Amino acid sequence: MAMYNFKYMNANKYTEEFIKDANKSHFEAKHLDCFSYNNAVILPWRIGKEWGYGGVLDSDLSFIKISENKGGENKSTRFGGSYEFDSDSIEYVNDKCIYIGPIRNHWGHILVDCCSRVWACNKKEFESYKVAYLIDNGTIEEKYICFFELLGIKRERLCAVKNPQGFSEVVIPEQSYIPGTSWTKEYKLTMESVLANLEKLCIAKHTDLDKIYISRTHWKVRDIYGEYGEKVLQKLFEINGYYTIYPEELEIPELLHIISHAKSIVTSMGTNAHAVALFAQNADDVIILNKRFLHVKHQVVLNELFDKEIIYIDTYFSYTLGIYLMGITKNVLRYCQDKHLKRLNPVFVGLSFVSSLVGYHVKVHWYPQIKNGKGMIKK
């Protein structure tokens, strides 16, 4: 269980809700089962409500509920369901497979949405089984195939189902992680297997990076979303001895090697923070820079797999969702004072903030679909 430091968070309803959630356990002590179906059919991904439809049908072509992906506090269906299709289009193969559900080519989704059934893939009785998955576009990107190999799944076992496909046997493991709700020992063991397999690679690069800052400033925004103001925060930690890494410029094994060997890690809230909670096995402390006011449920659940200090620092100036304005807040200054850190030149900080503020308002002006959540909490 993580040890939290809430000293550098704003006093508001958001923080109260966060602290309440962080102080309760999300561990689910249950025995997970695998359910086997002979002559079952896997339906490919189809766009629909939430993530969409797809999953496993039994030999009578009835949908199997256990193949749905659950998520959220109410454990509602996030993915899964049958739909009309031509049964004559089913291609039957004499293969046995484990069904692991939908996969998206996104690092955060891979970690929290797409690995919950992987725990069963390396059980001795299933070693020869294909690992069947659904994907909304194309196939798994190479970097994520490398991650599945770190999970112990050889690439030749991976099987993308893009058309209705029948198998002689389909095994459906229960979810070991319910996104934003609960985790089990199987999920923890799954992520620990990544670190065990990582050590076998004997990665020699970046073995001496004790203090790292994980940045999103080189991330090429593919849509309207993003952060403004992170560069000044990055600079602050750089002048205090932190080495900056850019995840999108590293192979996943190298990235995880760096994270797993660092002693102190700074990162903004989001995908990078998810990876840190899961793989920072040698860190004494983790600093999460809050770029948004709303509580991120994923992170609180994942933090329970990290047993050292986690310091949250509120760095947000905006109350929009999807695009964020960050910077040197009073919380950051208080942290610097308490830790006796070097400060940035105030003129540099002021000019940087003005530049970020202009960019932020231009983006908000041109993209009115960005959600404004200012009225959702009492400041």
Short mmCIF file of C-alpha atoms in Angstrom, two decimals, residues 2 11 52 65 102 140 143 159 190-191 198 204 208 221 233 242 246 258 265 277 289 320 322 347 360:
data_model
loop_
_atom_site.label_atom_id
_atom_site.label_comp_id
_atom_site.label_asym_id
_atom_site.label_seq_id
_atom_site.Cartn_x
_atom_site.Cartn_y
_atom_site.Cartn_z
CA ALA A 2 1.36 3.41 -0.97
CA ALA A 11 -8.21 22.47 -0.36
CA GLY A 52 -18.12 -1.15 -28.60
CA LYS A 65 -21.56 -12.58 -20.53
CA PRO A 102 -10.09 -5.86 -26.86
CA ILE A 140 -1.01 -4.58 -32.40
CA LYS A 143 6.19 -1.87 -29.44
CA CYS A 159 -4.13 -14.02 -32.89
CA THR A 190 1.14 -10.31 -14.12
CA MET A 191 2.95 -6.98 -13.81
CA LEU A 198 12.94 -7.47 -18.18
CA ALA A 204 22.97 -1.84 -20.22
CA ASP A 208 22.67 5.11 -13.35
CA VAL A 221 -0.42 15.71 -30.06
CA LEU A 233 7.97 22.34 -14.35
CA TYR A 242 16.52 15.16 -12.45
CA TYR A 246 10.60 11.06 -23.19
CA ILE A 258 14.78 3.12 -16.43
CA ILE A 265 10.56 9.82 -10.15
CA ALA A 277 2.98 2.85 -10.02
CA LEU A 289 2.09 16.49 -10.80
CA THR A 320 -11.06 22.22 -18.45
CA GLY A 322 -8.78 17.22 -22.10
CA VAL A 347 11.06 36.52 -14.83
CA TYR A 360 -4.07 27.44 -23.88
#
